[in-house]
Amino acid sequence: MSTFLQILFSSLETGSVYALASLGIIIIFQTSRMQNFAQGSVGMLNAFVATFFLINTGASPYLAALVGMLSAFVTGVLVDFVIMRNAKHVGAIGKEIITFGLIMFFLGIAPMIFGTSPLSFPRFIQDGTYQIMGASVTYNAVLNIVVGLSLMTVLFLFLQKTKWGLAVRVTASSEKTAQLMGVPTKLITMGAWAVAASLGALSALMLAPAITVNVSMMDSVQISALVACVLGGFQTFYGPVIGAYIIGLSKNLLSFYVSSTWGEALMYLLILIFIIFRPNGLIGKKKIKKV
Amino acid sequence: MRKFPKERREIDGKKQGGSDVNGIEKKEKGQKVIEKKPPYKAYLLFGLFLILLPTVQKMGLIGSATITVLGTVIFYAIVGIGMNVLLGYSGLISLGTAGFMGMGAYLSAYLTADLNLPFLLSVIVSVGIPLIIGLVIGLISLRLAGYYLAIATLAVSEIFRQVFIEWDAVTNGFSGKNASYPKLFGVIQFDRQLTFIFMVVVLIGLMIFTYNFIHSRTGRALLTMRGSEAAAQAMGINLLRYKLTAFGIATAYAAIGGVLYVHFIRFAYPSGWNLMLSLQILAVIVIGGMQTIEGPILGSFVVFGVPELILKQLPVIGNVDGLAYVFTGVLIVVVIMFYPSGMIYLGNDIKKFWKKGRKHGKEQLPASE
């Protein structure tokens, strides 16, 4: 039981990382109808920014994380303003390849500015653990879980309860209609890129203490987040988040109880079988195509 | 899948503007089709030009590394051509290319180095097994559409990557797998130059095959399927058969690319077969031009050749770590923003040169700088 609890808590922590990243991907998908493959790279670059700030000023990790998220916000705005806004005529796959170009750009620029050696980012809370029924959870893990969940709750409340959230949902369902209704879709899209980038940076910084801050830190997160979107379904904002937590949990469970080497591969196999039976994801509605 | 607004298409060698995918397809029977000779001559001339390159290198006019880079451009172009049949002509997205390529590479390395099978037999096996798995994914593609299919193939590729890392007996794990230059019929031992020429022959052969395939009944069926699956079904096109065909071709070409990779580079490493590589292959097609045979070659040159041959040779860019990466990224973004339908349509001049059957290798360089 205590092992299971231990696994559950660590899954919640990794699940939060995946969930934040996949939420970024789904926000961009809903507003621009494209996959953002650069979600992880943006997070990586701004994790470098945050770590660099922390090392050079000696600020607290909280402040550094805030700086990283702000710089990610700016990165997102710039990406939209310079590139995506001017790529309206490009098809969906073309746009996805543009995000791949961005990956290359970030991969090149990060070591140029911050050096090639991996940097270490400290935990938000250095030490201290809770003991719950034989399982030990660090304060830091609890903080990550709480921050992740509360941030997502705030975002969903924003989407459901506010006027701007409504604007985002209208843009997601039909951009042309939204424009006719007077919704500033350009601003909405820009905001989506900015928020998604910030979420990516936060997920990178949550992951950073466990692994170092390096150029390939977000590769597996990027893939897990994409798979989470498929598992949860692309139609809703909350589907991918649920998918992400399921992935975090099943990855750990399979790795621990079945096989430490093949756990991840087995999980992908199970997800494949699952989406063959539910081709629109866990919370997906079938779209009726008009011919 | 969405239609590309500024898309051009090629019907029986005749390029047409306009974006109406289905309209052209349906009218095609009734149109007066200008019988144009297939561009075999141009392909063969292009192949001859490539075959002469190692000799030129022996004369000392181009560096030895250039040949290696051009070799990588060739096998990635092969993978791109296969992917183009899937994406450009059938409208199915796959992000699992890297997995199939790695599979072909590891299988061929294992069969020739560890089991001492003859090269040709091992090629048949190393392409056959990915082909069968590709057909299974074709079956999956009947259930999944668009993004779901793309990410599902990505998951398949991730499973493969895990296998490459963990199955030490075949793949040698993290230490990487060595292979040798091909040996035909057990007597003819290739060196680097002959391997390069062999790759060129395979490339030209596949180009001609793909051209014929696309301009056959099957190719037209694939194009119709791309336009609208429902309409294609209404016209009596068997979706299952054609989806399987498209996936089979794409995975077989990817596996061929992997086989050539491992016998030309003579080394395979497990972490290379990742999402990045699959995206690079997509970039090859989108940059070169969808629905063209020549596009992926140009795209492959831009994505794999230009950074190595041009960017890293420039005085400032080449010296700073990562700057070549940055420029590659910028290049990809700029090309797609300004040539969304692909660089193959860069201008009529190049096309005119092309039609004259000139070697286009020279004309590419100013375009990509």
mmCIF file with all atom_site columns, C-alpha atoms in Angstrom, chain B residues 181-324:
data_model
loop_
_atom_site.group_PDB
_atom_site.id
_atom_site.type_symbol
_atom_site.label_atom_id
_atom_site.label_alt_id
_atom_site.label_comp_id
_atom_site.label_asym_id
_atom_site.label_entity_id
_atom_site.label_seq_id
_atom_site.pdbx_PDB_ins_code
_atom_site.Cartn_x
_atom_site.Cartn_y
_atom_site.Cartn_z
_atom_site.occupancy
_atom_site.B_iso_or_equiv
_atom_site.pdbx_formal_charge
_atom_site.auth_seq_id
_atom_site.auth_comp_id
_atom_site.auth_asym_id
_atom_site.auth_atom_id
_atom_site.pdbx_PDB_model_num
ATOM 1   C CA . TYR B 1 181 ? 29.632  -1.535  -46.945 1.00 0.00 ? 181 TYR B CA 1
ATOM 2   C CA . PRO B 1 182 ? 27.368  -3.828  -48.956 1.00 0.00 ? 182 PRO B CA 1
ATOM 3   C CA . LYS B 1 183 ? 28.725  -6.962  -50.609 1.00 0.00 ? 183 LYS B CA 1
ATOM 4   C CA . LEU B 1 184 ? 26.766  -8.038  -53.658 1.00 0.00 ? 184 LEU B CA 1
ATOM 5   C CA . PHE B 1 185 ? 26.418  -11.748 -54.472 1.00 0.00 ? 185 PHE B CA 1
ATOM 6   C CA . GLY B 1 186 ? 29.125  -12.516 -51.946 1.00 0.00 ? 186 GLY B CA 1
ATOM 7   C CA . VAL B 1 187 ? 31.900  -11.424 -54.292 1.00 0.00 ? 187 VAL B CA 1
ATOM 8   C CA . ILE B 1 188 ? 31.583  -7.755  -55.175 1.00 0.00 ? 188 ILE B CA 1
ATOM 9   C CA . GLN B 1 189 ? 32.703  -5.786  -52.131 1.00 0.00 ? 189 GLN B CA 1
ATOM 10  C CA . PHE B 1 190 ? 31.607  -2.162  -52.376 1.00 0.00 ? 190 PHE B CA 1
ATOM 11  C CA . ASP B 1 191 ? 33.719  0.699   -51.183 1.00 0.00 ? 191 ASP B CA 1
ATOM 12  C CA . ARG B 1 192 ? 32.347  4.136   -50.319 1.00 0.00 ? 192 ARG B CA 1
ATOM 13  C CA . GLN B 1 193 ? 32.280  5.304   -53.920 1.00 0.00 ? 193 GLN B CA 1
ATOM 14  C CA . LEU B 1 194 ? 30.433  2.226   -55.164 1.00 0.00 ? 194 LEU B CA 1
ATOM 15  C CA . THR B 1 195 ? 27.993  2.421   -52.262 1.00 0.00 ? 195 THR B CA 1
ATOM 16  C CA . PHE B 1 196 ? 27.264  6.014   -53.197 1.00 0.00 ? 196 PHE B CA 1
ATOM 17  C CA . ILE B 1 197 ? 26.671  5.022   -56.814 1.00 0.00 ? 197 ILE B CA 1
ATOM 18  C CA . PHE B 1 198 ? 24.473  2.155   -55.647 1.00 0.00 ? 198 PHE B CA 1
ATOM 19  C CA . MET B 1 199 ? 22.390  4.615   -53.625 1.00 0.00 ? 199 MET B CA 1
ATOM 20  C CA . VAL B 1 200 ? 22.025  6.895   -56.642 1.00 0.00 ? 200 VAL B CA 1
ATOM 21  C CA . VAL B 1 201 ? 20.839  3.945   -58.738 1.00 0.00 ? 201 VAL B CA 1
ATOM 22  C CA . VAL B 1 202 ? 18.282  3.038   -56.065 1.00 0.00 ? 202 VAL B CA 1
ATOM 23  C CA . LEU B 1 203 ? 17.123  6.659   -55.864 1.00 0.00 ? 203 LEU B CA 1
ATOM 24  C CA . ILE B 1 204 ? 16.650  7.034   -59.622 1.00 0.00 ? 204 ILE B CA 1
ATOM 25  C CA . GLY B 1 205 ? 14.941  3.650   -59.831 1.00 0.00 ? 205 GLY B CA 1
ATOM 26  C CA . LEU B 1 206 ? 12.524  4.596   -57.062 1.00 0.00 ? 206 LEU B CA 1
ATOM 27  C CA . MET B 1 207 ? 11.870  7.989   -58.675 1.00 0.00 ? 207 MET B CA 1
ATOM 28  C CA . ILE B 1 208 ? 10.877  6.331   -61.942 1.00 0.00 ? 208 ILE B CA 1
ATOM 29  C CA . PHE B 1 209 ? 8.819   3.725   -60.105 1.00 0.00 ? 209 PHE B CA 1
ATOM 30  C CA . THR B 1 210 ? 7.046   6.364   -58.020 1.00 0.00 ? 210 THR B CA 1
ATOM 31  C CA . TYR B 1 211 ? 6.348   8.486   -61.099 1.00 0.00 ? 211 TYR B CA 1
ATOM 32  C CA . ASN B 1 212 ? 4.689   5.547   -62.813 1.00 0.00 ? 212 ASN B CA 1
ATOM 33  C CA . PHE B 1 213 ? 2.870   4.593   -59.652 1.00 0.00 ? 213 PHE B CA 1
ATOM 34  C CA . ILE B 1 214 ? 1.445   8.072   -59.165 1.00 0.00 ? 214 ILE B CA 1
ATOM 35  C CA . HIS B 1 215 ? 0.329   8.353   -62.764 1.00 0.00 ? 215 HIS B CA 1
ATOM 36  C CA . SER B 1 216 ? -1.385  5.005   -62.651 1.00 0.00 ? 216 SER B CA 1
ATOM 37  C CA . ARG B 1 217 ? -4.909  4.129   -61.577 1.00 0.00 ? 217 ARG B CA 1
ATOM 38  C CA . THR B 1 218 ? -3.729  3.612   -58.021 1.00 0.00 ? 218 THR B CA 1
ATOM 39  C CA . GLY B 1 219 ? -2.179  7.071   -57.883 1.00 0.00 ? 219 GLY B CA 1
ATOM 40  C CA . ARG B 1 220 ? -5.361  8.677   -59.091 1.00 0.00 ? 220 ARG B CA 1
ATOM 41  C CA . ALA B 1 221 ? -7.332  6.754   -56.512 1.00 0.00 ? 221 ALA B CA 1
ATOM 42  C CA . LEU B 1 222 ? -5.000  8.025   -53.801 1.00 0.00 ? 222 LEU B CA 1
ATOM 43  C CA . LEU B 1 223 ? -5.472  11.607  -54.983 1.00 0.00 ? 223 LEU B CA 1
ATOM 44  C CA . THR B 1 224 ? -9.224  11.184  -54.918 1.00 0.00 ? 224 THR B CA 1
ATOM 45  C CA . MET B 1 225 ? -8.986  9.760   -51.435 1.00 0.00 ? 225 MET B CA 1
ATOM 46  C CA . ARG B 1 226 ? -6.998  12.792  -50.405 1.00 0.00 ? 226 ARG B CA 1
ATOM 47  C CA . GLY B 1 227 ? -9.651  15.122  -51.735 1.00 0.00 ? 227 GLY B CA 1
ATOM 48  C CA . SER B 1 228 ? -12.492 13.489  -49.895 1.00 0.00 ? 228 SER B CA 1
ATOM 49  C CA . GLU B 1 229 ? -12.724 10.048  -48.422 1.00 0.00 ? 229 GLU B CA 1
ATOM 50  C CA . ALA B 1 230 ? -16.495 9.997   -48.619 1.00 0.00 ? 230 ALA B CA 1
ATOM 51  C CA . ALA B 1 231 ? -16.475 11.042  -52.258 1.00 0.00 ? 231 ALA B CA 1
ATOM 52  C CA . ALA B 1 232 ? -13.830 8.458   -53.046 1.00 0.00 ? 232 ALA B CA 1
ATOM 53  C CA . GLN B 1 233 ? -15.937 5.757   -51.434 1.00 0.00 ? 233 GLN B CA 1
ATOM 54  C CA . ALA B 1 234 ? -18.957 6.929   -53.356 1.00 0.00 ? 234 ALA B CA 1
ATOM 55  C CA . MET B 1 235 ? -16.977 6.522   -56.549 1.00 0.00 ? 235 MET B CA 1
ATOM 56  C CA . GLY B 1 236 ? -16.293 2.948   -55.652 1.00 0.00 ? 236 GLY B CA 1
ATOM 57  C CA . ILE B 1 237 ? -12.740 3.328   -54.388 1.00 0.00 ? 237 ILE B CA 1
ATOM 58  C CA . ASN B 1 238 ? -11.833 0.734   -51.823 1.00 0.00 ? 238 ASN B CA 1
ATOM 59  C CA . LEU B 1 239 ? -10.360 2.841   -49.011 1.00 0.00 ? 239 LEU B CA 1
ATOM 60  C CA . LEU B 1 240 ? -8.803  -0.086  -47.178 1.00 0.00 ? 240 LEU B CA 1
ATOM 61  C CA . ARG B 1 241 ? -6.827  -1.244  -50.163 1.00 0.00 ? 241 ARG B CA 1
ATOM 62  C CA . TYR B 1 242 ? -5.481  2.174   -51.034 1.00 0.00 ? 242 TYR B CA 1
ATOM 63  C CA . LYS B 1 243 ? -4.680  3.200   -47.484 1.00 0.00 ? 243 LYS B CA 1
ATOM 64  C CA . LEU B 1 244 ? -2.730  -0.001  -47.055 1.00 0.00 ? 244 LEU B CA 1
ATOM 65  C CA . THR B 1 245 ? -0.943  0.696   -50.333 1.00 0.00 ? 245 THR B CA 1
ATOM 66  C CA . ALA B 1 246 ? 0.006   4.212   -49.267 1.00 0.00 ? 246 ALA B CA 1
ATOM 67  C CA . PHE B 1 247 ? 1.276   3.107   -45.863 1.00 0.00 ? 247 PHE B CA 1
ATOM 68  C CA . GLY B 1 248 ? 3.070   0.143   -47.375 1.00 0.00 ? 248 GLY B CA 1
ATOM 69  C CA . ILE B 1 249 ? 4.954   2.330   -49.826 1.00 0.00 ? 249 ILE B CA 1
ATOM 70  C CA . ALA B 1 250 ? 5.855   4.904   -47.190 1.00 0.00 ? 250 ALA B CA 1
ATOM 71  C CA . THR B 1 251 ? 7.175   2.356   -44.694 1.00 0.00 ? 251 THR B CA 1
ATOM 72  C CA . ALA B 1 252 ? 9.006   0.363   -47.373 1.00 0.00 ? 252 ALA B CA 1
ATOM 73  C CA . TYR B 1 253 ? 10.762  3.488   -48.621 1.00 0.00 ? 253 TYR B CA 1
ATOM 74  C CA . ALA B 1 254 ? 11.611  4.495   -45.070 1.00 0.00 ? 254 ALA B CA 1
ATOM 75  C CA . ALA B 1 255 ? 13.085  1.056   -44.462 1.00 0.00 ? 255 ALA B CA 1
ATOM 76  C CA . ILE B 1 256 ? 15.082  1.243   -47.714 1.00 0.00 ? 256 ILE B CA 1
ATOM 77  C CA . GLY B 1 257 ? 16.368  4.612   -46.551 1.00 0.00 ? 257 GLY B CA 1
ATOM 78  C CA . GLY B 1 258 ? 17.360  3.051   -43.231 1.00 0.00 ? 258 GLY B CA 1
ATOM 79  C CA . VAL B 1 259 ? 19.150  0.155   -44.950 1.00 0.00 ? 259 VAL B CA 1
ATOM 80  C CA . LEU B 1 260 ? 21.121  2.550   -47.141 1.00 0.00 ? 260 LEU B CA 1
ATOM 81  C CA . TYR B 1 261 ? 21.837  4.689   -44.075 1.00 0.00 ? 261 TYR B CA 1
ATOM 82  C CA . VAL B 1 262 ? 23.387  1.876   -42.111 1.00 0.00 ? 262 VAL B CA 1
ATOM 83  C CA . HIS B 1 263 ? 25.482  0.596   -45.005 1.00 0.00 ? 263 HIS B CA 1
ATOM 84  C CA . PHE B 1 264 ? 26.705  4.019   -46.017 1.00 0.00 ? 264 PHE B CA 1
ATOM 85  C CA . ILE B 1 265 ? 27.309  5.580   -42.604 1.00 0.00 ? 265 ILE B CA 1
ATOM 86  C CA . ARG B 1 266 ? 28.183  2.070   -41.287 1.00 0.00 ? 266 ARG B CA 1
ATOM 87  C CA . PHE B 1 267 ? 26.882  2.891   -37.836 1.00 0.00 ? 267 PHE B CA 1
ATOM 88  C CA . ALA B 1 268 ? 23.474  3.182   -36.188 1.00 0.00 ? 268 ALA B CA 1
ATOM 89  C CA . TYR B 1 269 ? 22.790  4.721   -32.835 1.00 0.00 ? 269 TYR B CA 1
ATOM 90  C CA . PRO B 1 270 ? 19.487  4.263   -30.966 1.00 0.00 ? 270 PRO B CA 1
ATOM 91  C CA . SER B 1 271 ? 18.736  7.809   -29.873 1.00 0.00 ? 271 SER B CA 1
ATOM 92  C CA . GLY B 1 272 ? 18.802  9.209   -33.401 1.00 0.00 ? 272 GLY B CA 1
ATOM 93  C CA . TRP B 1 273 ? 15.505  7.635   -34.452 1.00 0.00 ? 273 TRP B CA 1
ATOM 94  C CA . ASN B 1 274 ? 13.274  10.104  -32.659 1.00 0.00 ? 274 ASN B CA 1
ATOM 95  C CA . LEU B 1 275 ? 10.521  12.634  -33.255 1.00 0.00 ? 275 LEU B CA 1
ATOM 96  C CA . MET B 1 276 ? 13.054  15.155  -34.542 1.00 0.00 ? 276 MET B CA 1
ATOM 97  C CA . LEU B 1 277 ? 13.959  12.898  -37.438 1.00 0.00 ? 277 LEU B CA 1
ATOM 98  C CA . SER B 1 278 ? 10.315  12.270  -38.317 1.00 0.00 ? 278 SER B CA 1
ATOM 99  C CA . LEU B 1 279 ? 9.716   16.015  -38.312 1.00 0.00 ? 279 LEU B CA 1
ATOM 100 C CA . GLN B 1 280 ? 12.788  16.517  -40.470 1.00 0.00 ? 280 GLN B CA 1
ATOM 101 C CA . ILE B 1 281 ? 11.326  14.115  -43.025 1.00 0.00 ? 281 ILE B CA 1
ATOM 102 C CA . LEU B 1 282 ? 8.051   16.070  -42.956 1.00 0.00 ? 282 LEU B CA 1
ATOM 103 C CA . ALA B 1 283 ? 10.061  19.245  -43.423 1.00 0.00 ? 283 ALA B CA 1
ATOM 104 C CA . VAL B 1 284 ? 11.783  17.674  -46.429 1.00 0.00 ? 284 VAL B CA 1
ATOM 105 C CA . ILE B 1 285 ? 8.430   17.222  -48.149 1.00 0.00 ? 285 ILE B CA 1
ATOM 106 C CA . VAL B 1 286 ? 6.854   20.509  -47.179 1.00 0.00 ? 286 VAL B CA 1
ATOM 107 C CA . ILE B 1 287 ? 9.944   22.508  -48.125 1.00 0.00 ? 287 ILE B CA 1
ATOM 108 C CA . GLY B 1 288 ? 10.542  20.648  -51.358 1.00 0.00 ? 288 GLY B CA 1
ATOM 109 C CA . GLY B 1 289 ? 6.990   20.556  -52.519 1.00 0.00 ? 289 GLY B CA 1
ATOM 110 C CA . MET B 1 290 ? 4.145   18.195  -51.885 1.00 0.00 ? 290 MET B CA 1
ATOM 111 C CA . GLN B 1 291 ? 2.898   16.020  -54.692 1.00 0.00 ? 291 GLN B CA 1
ATOM 112 C CA . THR B 1 292 ? 6.075   16.180  -56.675 1.00 0.00 ? 292 THR B CA 1
ATOM 113 C CA . ILE B 1 293 ? 8.673   13.530  -57.220 1.00 0.00 ? 293 ILE B CA 1
ATOM 114 C CA . GLU B 1 294 ? 11.556  15.980  -57.399 1.00 0.00 ? 294 GLU B CA 1
ATOM 115 C CA . GLY B 1 295 ? 10.446  18.051  -54.411 1.00 0.00 ? 295 GLY B CA 1
ATOM 116 C CA . PRO B 1 296 ? 11.722  15.735  -51.671 1.00 0.00 ? 296 PRO B CA 1
ATOM 117 C CA . ILE B 1 297 ? 15.171  15.691  -53.269 1.00 0.00 ? 297 ILE B CA 1
ATOM 118 C CA . LEU B 1 298 ? 15.359  19.464  -53.172 1.00 0.00 ? 298 LEU B CA 1
ATOM 119 C CA . GLY B 1 299 ? 13.868  19.485  -49.676 1.00 0.00 ? 299 GLY B CA 1
ATOM 120 C CA . SER B 1 300 ? 16.320  16.878  -48.469 1.00 0.00 ? 300 SER B CA 1
ATOM 121 C CA . PHE B 1 301 ? 19.139  19.008  -49.818 1.00 0.00 ? 301 PHE B CA 1
ATOM 122 C CA . VAL B 1 302 ? 17.824  22.053  -47.963 1.00 0.00 ? 302 VAL B CA 1
ATOM 123 C CA . VAL B 1 303 ? 17.209  20.254  -44.658 1.00 0.00 ? 303 VAL B CA 1
ATOM 124 C CA . PHE B 1 304 ? 20.197  17.895  -44.556 1.00 0.00 ? 304 PHE B CA 1
ATOM 125 C CA . GLY B 1 305 ? 22.636  19.287  -47.096 1.00 0.00 ? 305 GLY B CA 1
ATOM 126 C CA . VAL B 1 306 ? 22.615  23.046  -46.687 1.00 0.00 ? 306 VAL B CA 1
ATOM 127 C CA . PRO B 1 307 ? 23.449  23.125  -42.949 1.00 0.00 ? 307 PRO B CA 1
ATOM 128 C CA . GLU B 1 308 ? 26.409  20.794  -43.417 1.00 0.00 ? 308 GLU B CA 1
ATOM 129 C CA . LEU B 1 309 ? 27.699  21.930  -46.798 1.00 0.00 ? 309 LEU B CA 1
ATOM 130 C CA . ILE B 1 310 ? 27.042  25.638  -46.708 1.00 0.00 ? 310 ILE B CA 1
ATOM 131 C CA . LEU B 1 311 ? 26.216  26.936  -43.246 1.00 0.00 ? 311 LEU B CA 1
ATOM 132 C CA . LYS B 1 312 ? 29.017  25.127  -41.452 1.00 0.00 ? 312 LYS B CA 1
ATOM 133 C CA . GLN B 1 313 ? 31.538  26.222  -44.077 1.00 0.00 ? 313 GLN B CA 1
ATOM 134 C CA . LEU B 1 314 ? 30.768  29.927  -43.731 1.00 0.00 ? 314 LEU B CA 1
ATOM 135 C CA . PRO B 1 315 ? 33.390  31.870  -41.783 1.00 0.00 ? 315 PRO B CA 1
ATOM 136 C CA . VAL B 1 316 ? 31.460  33.087  -38.747 1.00 0.00 ? 316 VAL B CA 1
ATOM 137 C CA . ILE B 1 317 ? 28.419  30.801  -38.659 1.00 0.00 ? 317 ILE B CA 1
ATOM 138 C CA . GLY B 1 318 ? 30.377  27.593  -38.899 1.00 0.00 ? 318 GLY B CA 1
ATOM 139 C CA . ASN B 1 319 ? 32.595  28.378  -35.950 1.00 0.00 ? 319 ASN B CA 1
ATOM 140 C CA . VAL B 1 320 ? 30.009  29.221  -33.317 1.00 0.00 ? 320 VAL B CA 1
ATOM 141 C CA . ASP B 1 321 ? 28.390  26.218  -31.716 1.00 0.00 ? 321 ASP B CA 1
ATOM 142 C CA . GLY B 1 322 ? 24.715  26.056  -32.563 1.00 0.00 ? 322 GLY B CA 1
ATOM 143 C CA . LEU B 1 323 ? 24.603  28.882  -35.073 1.00 0.00 ? 323 LEU B CA 1
ATOM 144 C CA . ALA B 1 324 ? 24.168  26.458  -37.965 1.00 0.00 ? 324 ALA B CA 1
#
